[in-house]
Coordinates of C-alpha atoms and ligand atoms in Angstrom, one line a residue:
M29 CA 8.1 -19.9 5.7
P30 CA 5.9 -23.0 5.1
H31 CA 2.6 -22.4 3.3
D32 CA -0.7 -24.1 4.1
P33 CA -0.7 -27.1 1.8
L34 CA -4.5 -27.4 2.1
T35 CA -5.5 -24.1 0.6
R36 CA -7.4 -24.7 -2.7
R37 CA -5.3 -22.5 -4.8
A38 CA -2.0 -24.0 -3.5
F39 CA -3.4 -27.5 -3.9
S40 CA -4.4 -27.1 -7.5
A41 CA -1.1 -25.7 -8.5
A42 CA 0.8 -28.4 -6.6
V43 CA -1.1 -31.2 -8.2
L44 CA -0.7 -29.7 -11.7
S45 CA 3.0 -29.2 -11.3
T46 CA 3.7 -32.9 -10.8
P47 CA 5.2 -34.4 -14.0
L48 CA 2.6 -37.2 -14.1
L49 CA -0.4 -34.9 -14.1
L50 CA 1.2 -32.4 -16.5
K51 CA 0.2 -34.8 -19.2
A52 CA -3.5 -34.6 -18.2
K53 CA -5.7 -31.6 -19.0
P54 CA -5.5 -28.7 -18.6
S55 CA -2.0 -28.6 -20.2
S56 CA 0.8 -26.6 -18.7
T57 CA -0.2 -23.5 -20.6
E58 CA -3.9 -23.6 -19.7
A59 CA -5.6 -22.3 -16.5
R60 CA -9.2 -22.1 -15.3
V61 CA -11.0 -19.7 -13.1
K62 CA -14.5 -20.3 -11.8
I63 CA -16.4 -17.2 -10.9
D64 CA -19.5 -17.1 -8.8
T65 CA -20.7 -13.6 -7.9
E66 CA -22.3 -14.9 -4.7
R67 CA -19.0 -16.2 -3.3
V68 CA -17.7 -13.1 -1.7
I69 CA -14.5 -12.6 0.2
G70 CA -15.4 -9.1 1.4
E71 CA -16.0 -5.5 0.5
I72 CA -13.0 -3.9 -1.2
D73 CA -12.1 -0.8 0.9
P74 CA -10.9 1.9 -1.5
K75 CA -8.3 2.8 1.1
I76 CA -6.2 -0.1 -0.1
Y77 CA -5.3 2.3 -2.9
G78 CA -3.5 4.6 -0.5
N79 CA -0.1 6.2 -0.8
F80 CA 2.6 7.7 1.3
T81 CA 4.6 11.0 1.3
E82 CA 7.5 11.0 3.7
M83 CA 9.7 14.0 4.5
L84 CA 12.5 12.2 2.8
G85 CA 14.7 12.8 -0.2
R86 CA 12.8 14.4 -3.1
C87 CA 9.3 13.0 -2.1
V88 CA 7.8 16.2 -0.6
D89 CA 10.5 18.8 -1.3
G90 CA 11.2 18.7 -5.0
G91 CA 8.4 16.2 -5.5
I92 CA 4.9 17.3 -4.6
F93 CA 6.1 20.7 -3.3
D94 CA 8.5 22.9 -5.2
P95 CA 7.9 26.6 -4.6
G96 CA 9.5 28.7 -7.3
N97 CA 9.5 26.0 -9.9
S98 CA 7.7 27.1 -13.1
L99 CA 5.6 23.9 -13.0
S100 CA 4.3 24.8 -9.5
D101 CA 1.2 26.7 -8.7
S102 CA 1.0 29.9 -6.6
E103 CA 1.0 27.8 -3.4
G104 CA 4.1 25.8 -4.4
Y105 CA 2.6 22.5 -5.4
R106 CA 3.9 20.8 -8.6
T107 CA 0.9 20.7 -10.9
D108 CA 2.3 18.0 -13.2
V109 CA 2.9 15.8 -10.1
L110 CA -0.6 16.5 -8.8
K111 CA -2.1 15.4 -12.2
A112 CA -0.1 12.2 -12.3
A113 CA -1.1 11.5 -8.7
E114 CA -4.7 12.1 -9.6
G115 CA -4.4 9.3 -12.1
L116 CA -3.7 6.9 -9.2
R117 CA -7.0 7.9 -7.4
V118 CA -5.1 8.0 -4.2
S119 CA -7.7 7.3 -1.5
L120 CA -5.6 7.9 1.6
L121 CA -2.3 9.7 2.0
R122 CA 0.1 9.0 4.9
W123 CA 2.5 11.7 6.2
P124 CA 5.1 12.8 7.6
G125 CA 6.8 9.3 7.8
G126 CA 8.0 6.6 8.0
N127 CA 11.1 6.8 10.0
F128 CA 11.0 10.6 9.8
S129 CA 7.9 10.7 12.1
S130 CA 9.8 9.2 15.0
N131 CA 11.7 12.5 15.7
Y132 CA 9.1 15.0 14.3
N133 CA 7.6 17.7 16.4
W134 CA 4.5 18.9 14.5
R135 CA 4.9 22.4 16.1
D136 CA 8.1 22.9 14.0
G137 CA 6.0 22.8 10.9
I138 CA 3.4 25.5 11.7
G139 CA 3.3 29.3 11.6
P140 CA 5.0 31.7 9.3
R141 CA 7.4 29.8 7.0
G142 CA 10.3 32.1 7.5
E143 CA 10.2 31.6 11.3
R144 CA 10.1 27.8 11.3
P145 CA 13.1 26.1 12.8
A146 CA 15.5 24.0 10.8
R147 CA 16.3 20.8 12.7
V148 CA 18.8 17.9 12.5
E149 CA 16.9 15.1 10.9
M150 CA 18.3 11.8 12.1
A151 CA 16.2 9.3 10.3
W152 CA 17.8 10.1 6.9
G153 CA 20.8 12.2 8.1
T154 CA 19.9 15.6 6.8
V155 CA 18.6 19.0 8.0
E156 CA 14.8 19.5 7.8
P157 CA 13.9 23.1 7.0
N158 CA 10.2 22.5 7.9
R159 CA 8.9 24.7 5.1
F160 CA 6.2 22.0 4.5
G161 CA 4.1 21.2 7.6
T162 CA 0.6 20.3 8.8
H163 CA -1.2 23.1 6.9
E164 CA 0.7 22.4 3.6
F165 CA 0.1 18.6 3.8
L166 CA -3.6 18.9 4.6
R167 CA -4.0 21.5 1.8
Y168 CA -2.4 19.0 -0.6
C169 CA -4.9 16.4 0.5
E170 CA -7.7 18.8 -0.4
L171 CA -6.2 19.4 -3.8
L172 CA -5.7 15.7 -4.5
K173 CA -9.2 14.9 -3.0
T174 CA -7.7 12.3 -0.8
E175 CA -8.1 11.4 2.9
P176 CA -5.2 12.4 5.1
Y177 CA -3.5 9.9 7.5
L178 CA -1.1 11.5 10.0
C179 CA 1.5 9.4 11.8
A180 CA 2.2 10.6 15.3
N181 CA 5.7 10.6 16.8
L182 CA 5.8 7.8 19.4
G183 CA 9.5 7.5 19.1
T184 CA 11.0 10.6 20.7
G185 CA 7.6 12.3 21.1
S186 CA 5.4 12.6 24.1
W187 CA 1.7 11.8 24.9
D188 CA 1.1 15.5 25.0
E189 CA 2.5 16.1 21.5
A190 CA 0.3 13.4 20.0
Q191 CA -2.8 14.5 21.9
Q192 CA -2.3 18.2 21.0
W193 CA -1.8 17.4 17.3
V194 CA -5.2 15.8 17.3
E195 CA -6.5 18.9 19.1
Y196 CA -4.9 21.2 16.7
C197 CA -6.3 19.4 13.7
N198 CA -9.7 18.3 14.9
Y199 CA -11.0 20.0 18.0
P200 CA -14.0 22.3 17.4
G201 CA -13.9 24.3 20.6
E202 CA -11.7 27.2 21.6
T203 CA -8.4 26.3 23.3
A204 CA -4.9 27.7 23.2
T205 CA -4.1 25.1 20.6
T206 CA -7.1 25.7 18.4
R207 CA -6.5 29.5 18.7
L208 CA -3.0 28.8 17.3
R209 CA -4.6 27.0 14.4
E210 CA -6.8 29.9 13.6
K211 CA -3.9 32.4 14.0
N212 CA -2.1 30.2 11.3
G213 CA -5.0 30.7 8.9
R214 CA -7.3 27.7 9.5
Q215 CA -10.7 28.5 11.1
Q216 CA -12.4 25.1 10.7
P217 CA -10.9 21.9 12.1
W218 CA -9.8 19.5 9.3
S219 CA -11.3 16.4 11.1
V220 CA -8.4 14.2 10.3
K221 CA -9.7 10.7 10.8
Y222 CA -6.7 8.3 10.5
W223 CA -3.8 8.6 13.0
G224 CA -0.8 6.3 13.3
L225 CA 0.5 5.3 16.7
G226 CA 4.1 5.6 15.6
N227 CA 6.1 4.0 12.9
E228 CA 8.0 0.6 12.8
M229 CA 8.5 0.7 16.6
D230 CA 9.7 -2.9 16.4
G231 CA 12.9 -1.9 14.4
P232 CA 16.2 -1.1 16.2
W233 CA 16.7 1.4 13.4
Q234 CA 13.8 3.4 14.7
M235 CA 14.4 6.5 16.9
G236 CA 12.7 5.6 20.2
H237 CA 12.6 1.8 19.4
R238 CA 11.0 -0.1 22.3
S239 CA 10.2 -3.6 23.3
A240 CA 6.7 -4.8 22.4
E241 CA 5.7 -4.4 26.1
D242 CA 7.0 -0.9 26.4
Y243 CA 5.5 0.2 23.1
G244 CA 2.2 -1.4 24.0
K245 CA 2.0 0.5 27.3
F246 CA 3.2 3.8 25.8
A247 CA 0.9 3.6 22.8
L248 CA -2.1 2.8 24.9
E249 CA -1.8 6.0 26.9
A250 CA -1.3 8.0 23.7
A251 CA -4.3 6.3 22.2
K252 CA -6.5 7.1 25.2
L253 CA -5.7 10.8 25.1
M254 CA -6.0 11.0 21.3
K255 CA -9.5 9.3 21.3
W256 CA -10.6 11.3 24.3
T257 CA -9.8 14.5 22.3
D258 CA -11.7 13.2 19.3
P259 CA -13.6 9.9 19.7
S260 CA -14.3 9.7 15.9
I261 CA -10.6 9.1 15.0
K262 CA -9.3 5.8 13.9
L263 CA -6.0 4.6 15.3
I264 CA -3.4 2.5 13.5
A265 CA -1.1 0.5 15.9
A266 CA 2.5 -0.1 14.8
G267 CA 2.6 -3.8 14.1
S268 CA 5.3 -5.8 12.4
S269 CA 8.0 -4.5 10.1
N270 CA 11.0 -6.3 11.4
Y271 CA 10.6 -9.9 10.2
A272 CA 14.2 -10.8 11.4
A273 CA 12.7 -10.6 14.9
D274 CA 9.8 -12.4 16.6
W275 CA 7.2 -10.5 14.5
T276 CA 4.2 -12.6 15.5
G277 CA 5.1 -12.1 19.2
W278 CA 5.3 -8.4 18.6
N279 CA 1.8 -8.2 17.1
R280 CA 0.4 -10.4 19.9
T281 CA 1.9 -8.3 22.7
V282 CA 1.0 -5.0 21.1
L283 CA -2.6 -6.1 20.6
Q284 CA -2.9 -7.2 24.3
Y285 CA -2.5 -3.6 25.2
L286 CA -4.3 -2.0 22.2
N287 CA -7.2 -4.3 21.5
H288 CA -9.7 -1.9 22.8
H289 CA -8.2 1.2 21.2
A290 CA -6.6 0.3 17.9
D291 CA -8.8 0.1 14.7
Y292 CA -6.0 -1.2 12.5
L293 CA -2.8 -3.1 12.9
S294 CA -0.1 -1.7 10.6
M295 CA 2.4 -4.0 8.9
H296 CA 5.1 -3.2 6.3
M297 CA 6.7 -5.3 3.6
Y298 CA 9.3 -4.5 1.0
V299 CA 10.6 -7.1 -1.4
G300 CA 13.4 -7.3 -4.0
N301 CA 15.2 -9.4 -6.5
R302 CA 18.7 -9.1 -5.0
D303 CA 20.0 -12.4 -6.4
N304 CA 18.4 -11.9 -9.8
N305 CA 16.1 -14.9 -9.4
Y306 CA 12.9 -14.0 -11.3
Y307 CA 10.8 -16.9 -10.1
E308 CA 11.7 -16.4 -6.5
F309 CA 10.9 -12.7 -6.8
L310 CA 7.6 -13.4 -8.5
A311 CA 6.6 -15.6 -5.5
S312 CA 6.9 -12.7 -3.0
S313 CA 3.2 -12.1 -2.8
L314 CA 2.6 -15.6 -1.4
E315 CA 4.7 -14.4 1.6
L316 CA 2.5 -11.3 1.9
A317 CA -0.6 -13.5 1.9
E318 CA 0.9 -15.8 4.5
R319 CA 1.8 -12.9 6.8
T320 CA -1.7 -11.5 6.3
K321 CA -3.3 -14.7 7.4
I322 CA -1.1 -15.1 10.4
A323 CA -1.7 -11.5 11.5
E324 CA -5.5 -12.1 11.0
G325 CA -5.3 -15.1 13.4
I326 CA -3.5 -13.0 16.0
I327 CA -6.1 -10.2 15.7
R328 CA -8.9 -12.7 16.0
D329 CA -7.4 -14.1 19.2
A330 CA -6.8 -10.5 20.6
L331 CA -10.5 -9.7 19.9
R332 CA -12.0 -12.7 21.6
D333 CA -13.2 -10.6 24.6
T334 CA -14.0 -7.5 22.4
P335 CA -16.0 -9.0 19.6
K336 CA -17.9 -5.8 18.6
H337 CA -14.7 -3.9 17.9
P338 CA -13.1 -4.9 14.6
I339 CA -9.4 -4.5 14.0
Y340 CA -8.3 -4.6 10.4
I341 CA -4.9 -4.9 8.8
A342 CA -3.2 -1.8 7.3
W343 CA -0.3 -2.7 5.0
D344 CA 0.6 1.0 5.2
E345 CA 4.0 0.6 3.6
W346 CA 4.6 -1.9 0.8
N347 CA 6.6 -1.9 -2.4
V348 CA 9.5 -3.3 -4.3
W349 CA 12.6 -1.7 -2.7
Y350 CA 16.1 -3.2 -2.8
R351 CA 18.4 -1.2 -5.0
A352 CA 18.5 2.4 -3.7
R353 CA 18.8 1.7 0.1
G354 CA 20.2 5.1 1.1
E355 CA 23.8 3.7 1.2
G356 CA 26.9 4.1 -0.9
K357 CA 26.8 6.7 -3.6
E358 CA 23.4 8.1 -2.7
K359 CA 23.9 11.5 -1.2
G360 CA 21.9 14.5 0.1
R361 CA 18.4 14.8 -1.2
R362 CA 18.7 12.2 -4.0
I363 CA 18.2 9.2 -1.9
L364 CA 16.0 6.1 -2.3
E365 CA 15.4 6.9 -6.0
E366 CA 14.7 3.4 -7.1
Q367 CA 14.3 2.9 -10.9
Y368 CA 11.7 0.3 -11.6
N369 CA 11.5 -2.3 -14.3
L370 CA 8.8 -4.6 -15.7
E371 CA 9.2 -7.5 -13.3
D372 CA 8.7 -5.0 -10.4
A373 CA 5.5 -3.9 -12.0
V374 CA 4.3 -7.5 -12.2
V375 CA 5.1 -8.1 -8.6
V376 CA 3.2 -4.9 -7.6
A377 CA 0.2 -6.4 -9.5
T378 CA 0.5 -9.6 -7.5
F379 CA 0.5 -7.6 -4.2
L380 CA -2.6 -5.8 -5.3
N381 CA -4.2 -9.2 -6.1
A382 CA -3.3 -10.3 -2.6
F383 CA -5.0 -7.3 -1.0
L384 CA -8.2 -8.0 -2.9
N385 CA -8.0 -11.7 -2.0
H386 CA -7.9 -10.7 1.7
A387 CA -10.4 -7.9 1.3
H388 CA -12.3 -8.9 4.4
I389 CA -9.3 -8.0 6.7
V390 CA -7.0 -5.8 4.6
K391 CA -8.7 -2.4 4.7
I392 CA -5.8 0.0 4.3
A393 CA -2.7 -0.3 2.1
N394 CA -0.3 2.5 1.2
L395 CA 2.2 2.1 -1.5
A396 CA 5.5 3.6 -0.3
Q397 CA 5.9 6.2 -1.7
L398 CA 4.3 8.6 -4.2
V399 CA 7.1 10.6 -5.8
N400 CA 10.8 10.1 -6.5
V401 CA 11.5 8.1 -3.3
I402 CA 10.7 4.4 -4.2
A403 CA 7.8 5.8 -6.2
P404 CA 5.7 5.4 -9.3
I405 CA 6.2 9.1 -10.3
F406 CA 9.7 10.4 -11.0
T407 CA 10.5 14.1 -11.5
S408 CA 13.2 16.4 -12.7
E409 CA 13.1 20.1 -12.4
T410 CA 11.4 20.3 -15.8
G411 CA 9.1 17.3 -16.0
L412 CA 8.3 13.8 -14.9
F413 CA 7.9 10.3 -16.2
L414 CA 5.7 7.4 -15.0
Q415 CA 7.7 4.4 -13.7
T416 CA 6.6 0.9 -14.6
I417 CA 4.9 0.3 -11.2
Y418 CA 2.5 3.2 -11.9
Y419 CA 0.4 1.2 -14.3
P420 CA -0.8 -1.7 -12.3
L421 CA -1.7 0.6 -9.5
Q422 CA -3.5 2.9 -11.8
L423 CA -5.6 0.1 -13.3
F424 CA -6.5 -1.4 -9.9
A425 CA -7.3 1.9 -8.2
N426 CA -9.6 3.1 -11.1
N427 CA -11.4 -0.2 -11.6
S428 CA -11.4 -2.8 -8.9
F429 CA -14.2 -1.8 -6.5
G430 CA -17.2 -3.5 -4.9
T431 CA -16.8 -7.0 -3.6
A432 CA -13.8 -9.2 -3.9
L433 CA -14.8 -12.6 -5.2
D434 CA -13.6 -16.0 -3.8
L435 CA -12.4 -17.8 -7.0
F436 CA -11.7 -21.4 -7.8
V437 CA -8.3 -21.3 -9.6
E438 CA -6.7 -24.2 -11.4
S439 CA -3.3 -23.4 -12.7
P440 CA 0.1 -25.1 -13.4
G441 CA 2.8 -23.8 -11.1
Y442 CA 6.3 -24.2 -9.9
A443 CA 8.1 -24.7 -6.6
S444 CA 9.9 -21.8 -4.9
K445 CA 12.3 -22.0 -1.9
S446 CA 9.5 -21.3 0.5
F447 CA 6.4 -22.5 -1.3
D448 CA 5.8 -25.9 -2.8
S449 CA 3.5 -24.5 -5.4
V450 CA 3.4 -21.1 -6.9
P451 CA 0.7 -20.9 -9.5
Y452 CA 1.7 -19.3 -12.8
L453 CA -1.7 -17.6 -12.8
D454 CA -2.2 -15.1 -10.0
V455 CA -5.7 -13.7 -10.0
S456 CA -8.3 -11.6 -8.2
A457 CA -11.8 -10.4 -9.2
A458 CA -14.0 -7.5 -8.2
H459 CA -17.8 -7.4 -8.8
D460 CA -19.6 -4.1 -8.6
N461 CA -23.2 -3.5 -9.7
G462 CA -23.0 -6.0 -12.6
T463 CA -19.5 -5.0 -13.7
L464 CA -16.8 -7.7 -13.4
V465 CA -13.1 -6.9 -13.2
V466 CA -10.6 -9.8 -13.3
N467 CA -7.0 -9.1 -12.6
L468 CA -4.7 -11.7 -14.2
V469 CA -1.0 -12.0 -13.8
N470 CA 1.0 -14.6 -15.8
R471 CA 4.1 -15.3 -13.8
H472 CA 5.6 -17.5 -16.6
L473 CA 8.8 -15.9 -17.9
T474 CA 8.6 -17.3 -21.4
D475 CA 5.2 -19.0 -22.0
K476 CA 1.8 -17.6 -22.7
L477 CA -1.0 -18.8 -20.4
A478 CA -4.5 -19.4 -21.8
V479 CA -7.0 -18.7 -19.1
T480 CA -10.7 -19.8 -19.3
L481 CA -13.0 -17.8 -17.1
E482 CA -16.1 -19.9 -16.3
L483 CA -19.1 -18.0 -14.9
E484 CA -21.2 -20.0 -12.5
D485 CA -24.2 -17.8 -11.9
K486 CA -24.1 -15.1 -14.7
K487 CA -23.5 -14.6 -18.4
F488 CA -21.1 -12.3 -20.2
A489 CA -23.0 -9.3 -21.6
G490 CA -20.9 -8.3 -24.5
A491 CA -17.3 -7.3 -25.2
F492 CA -14.8 -7.0 -22.4
E493 CA -12.2 -4.2 -22.1
V494 CA -8.6 -5.5 -22.0
A495 CA -5.8 -3.6 -20.5
T496 CA -2.3 -5.2 -20.4
V497 CA 0.8 -4.1 -18.7
N498 CA 3.8 -5.6 -20.4
G499 CA 7.0 -4.6 -22.2
P500 CA 9.8 -6.0 -24.3
D501 CA 11.6 -7.8 -21.5
I502 CA 11.4 -8.1 -17.7
K503 CA 14.3 -5.7 -17.1
A504 CA 12.7 -2.9 -19.3
Q505 CA 12.5 0.4 -17.5
N506 CA 10.8 3.7 -18.3
T507 CA 12.7 6.9 -18.2
F508 CA 12.4 10.5 -19.4
G509 CA 11.2 10.4 -23.0
S510 CA 10.9 6.6 -23.3
S511 CA 8.2 4.3 -21.9
P512 CA 8.6 0.7 -23.1
V513 CA 6.4 -0.4 -20.2
K514 CA 2.9 0.9 -20.4
I515 CA -0.8 -0.1 -20.7
E516 CA -2.0 -1.6 -24.0
N517 CA -5.8 -1.3 -24.4
S518 CA -8.0 -3.6 -26.6
H519 CA -11.2 -5.6 -26.5
T520 CA -12.2 -9.2 -26.5
E521 CA -15.6 -10.7 -27.4
A522 CA -17.4 -12.4 -24.6
S523 CA -20.8 -14.2 -24.6
G524 CA -22.4 -17.1 -22.7
A525 CA -20.6 -18.3 -19.6
R526 CA -17.1 -18.9 -20.9
L527 CA -14.3 -16.6 -21.9
R528 CA -10.9 -17.8 -23.0
Y529 CA -8.1 -15.3 -23.1
E530 CA -4.4 -15.8 -23.7
L531 CA -2.0 -13.9 -21.3
P532 CA 1.4 -13.0 -22.6
P533 CA 4.4 -14.0 -20.5
H534 CA 5.5 -11.9 -17.5
S535 CA 2.4 -9.6 -17.7
Y536 CA -0.5 -8.2 -15.9
T537 CA -3.9 -8.0 -17.7
M538 CA -7.1 -6.5 -16.5
L539 CA -10.4 -7.7 -18.1
K540 CA -13.5 -5.6 -17.4
G541 CA -17.0 -5.8 -18.6
K542 CA -20.7 -6.3 -17.8
L543 CA -22.5 -9.4 -16.7
S544 CA -26.1 -10.3 -17.2
G545 CA -28.5 -12.8 -15.6
Ligands
AHR628 O1 9.6 4.1 3.0 C1 10.9 4.2 3.4 C2 11.1 3.8 4.9 O2 10.9 2.4 5.0 C3 10.2 4.4 5.9 O3 10.6 5.6 6.4 C4 10.2 3.4 7.0 O4 9.0 3.3 7.7 C5 10.5 2.1 6.3 O5 11.6 1.4 6.9

C-alpha cells in the first residue's frame, strides 16, 4: 500500500536515506526530535491499554480461571495471573470473543454451574462447558479493576439475545430478565458500558458472516434495541479485519447504516515475520498508521450529516501472530500458544507508538490476548512467565498518559516493499502535568542511534528515568526460569533544552522526567 509521501515524518526519512544526503548532518546514526508541549495530537484515552480474554484455548480456562489449582483463590481465579495482569494496568477487557462470540448464547453461561449446558464450539472446534460466563467475567473485571467490554453475538445470534444481554447486565427495573440476574446472585446491575456489535463480520471464517449491506442493516436494528434498553452504553461496530477483501468499502457501507448509533469502529490487525525479513517486519506499524488514517477519512465522511456525534477507532484486536495459527500439531486446548521473541516486542512498541500518534481518533485498543493465547502472560499449572511483549505494554500502560504530542522527527531510514522511507527512529511522546514521556524505538538491527531531544517551549528539570527493553539478540525468547528479554532501568542527566541519548540496536526505550518553564 503506498504511503503519503508528503507527511513530515516520511519526508525527513526519505531525504536522509538518499546516498547524497547521508554525508550531510545529521549522520546515519543521529536523529532529532523537536518537542513542543503546545503541539498536541489529542488526549490519550487510557482505553488504548485494553486487553482481550476469549473463550479459546487456555486463555480463560487454565489461564485467568482455574478452579481447583493451588494458585487459584476460592472463586477459581489464578492469583498469579491476576497479579501479572495488574502489572499491565488493563483499562478495558473484551470478552467472550473474538470468533467465539459469533455462536455464543449468553444464557448458556448463567445459573448454577453444574446445570449449564456444554455446547459444540465451532469457532475453534471444541466443546464449551460454560463454567465461565457473564457473572464470572464481570467479577474478574472487578478484581482486576478494569472496565468490561462485552461482544454480542451478531453471527448466529438474534436481536432479542443482544438486547436481553444488555437488559440482564444493565437494566435497573424489575423484569423477568433482571429477576433472573437477581436469582443468580447479582442484585445491582453492572452497568456495562462497552458493547460490541459482533466480531469480524467481514470474514468468511466468521459464523454468520454477511455482506456489508446485510451486516449494516442487521447491526442497526440490534443497536437500536440495545441503546433503547440502556441509552448510556457505547457501541462498537464491526469494521475491517479482512484486508484481502474490499476493506475500505466494508467500513464505508457499515457506517452508512450505523453512523447515528455506533460510537466506535472496530478494526483488527495481526502481523508476523513469516519470511524472516526483520526490516519488513519492523515496518508493520506504518501499515497500521496508514489504515488508521484511511479509516479516519471514511469516518469523517460518514459523519458529515451528524457532526455532533463522534465515532472513534477501536483497534480491539492487535498483536504479532503468525506461528501458532491453530493448525497442524496444535491440538485440543493448547492452541494459539505463540512464543514471542525480542523483535516481536519491538514491533509491539511501534504499534503502541502508532496509537499515541493517532490519539485524537484511536480511543480503544485491545491487545489480543491476555493469557496463553497469543499473549504476554504464559502459564503452566504451577506458575507463569512474562513473554517479551509484556514489557513494552507494561511501560506504556503505566506511564504514557495525558496528551500525545505532535513531534518533528528527523531520522535516517530505509525503504521497505510498501514504504519508500521507514525511519530507524520510531517515536511518540506523552505530556501530563509537567511530566514528559518519550517512547523511542531504534529499528536498526546492528547500529546504535543517537537521538537528540530538543525542547521548544520548556526545559528539562533534572534527571530522566530510562527504561529499556532489549535482549541479547532479536530472536531471544523468555521461558519458564529464563528471561533474557526484560526491562533495564537507569537514569540520564538532563538540563537545559537538549538531551542526547544513545539507543541500542533493535530496542525500545522509554525516557521519563519532569519539565520546567
Ligand atoms: O484473537 C484470535 C482470533 O483472531 C479472534 O477470535 C478473531 O476475532 C481473530 O480472527
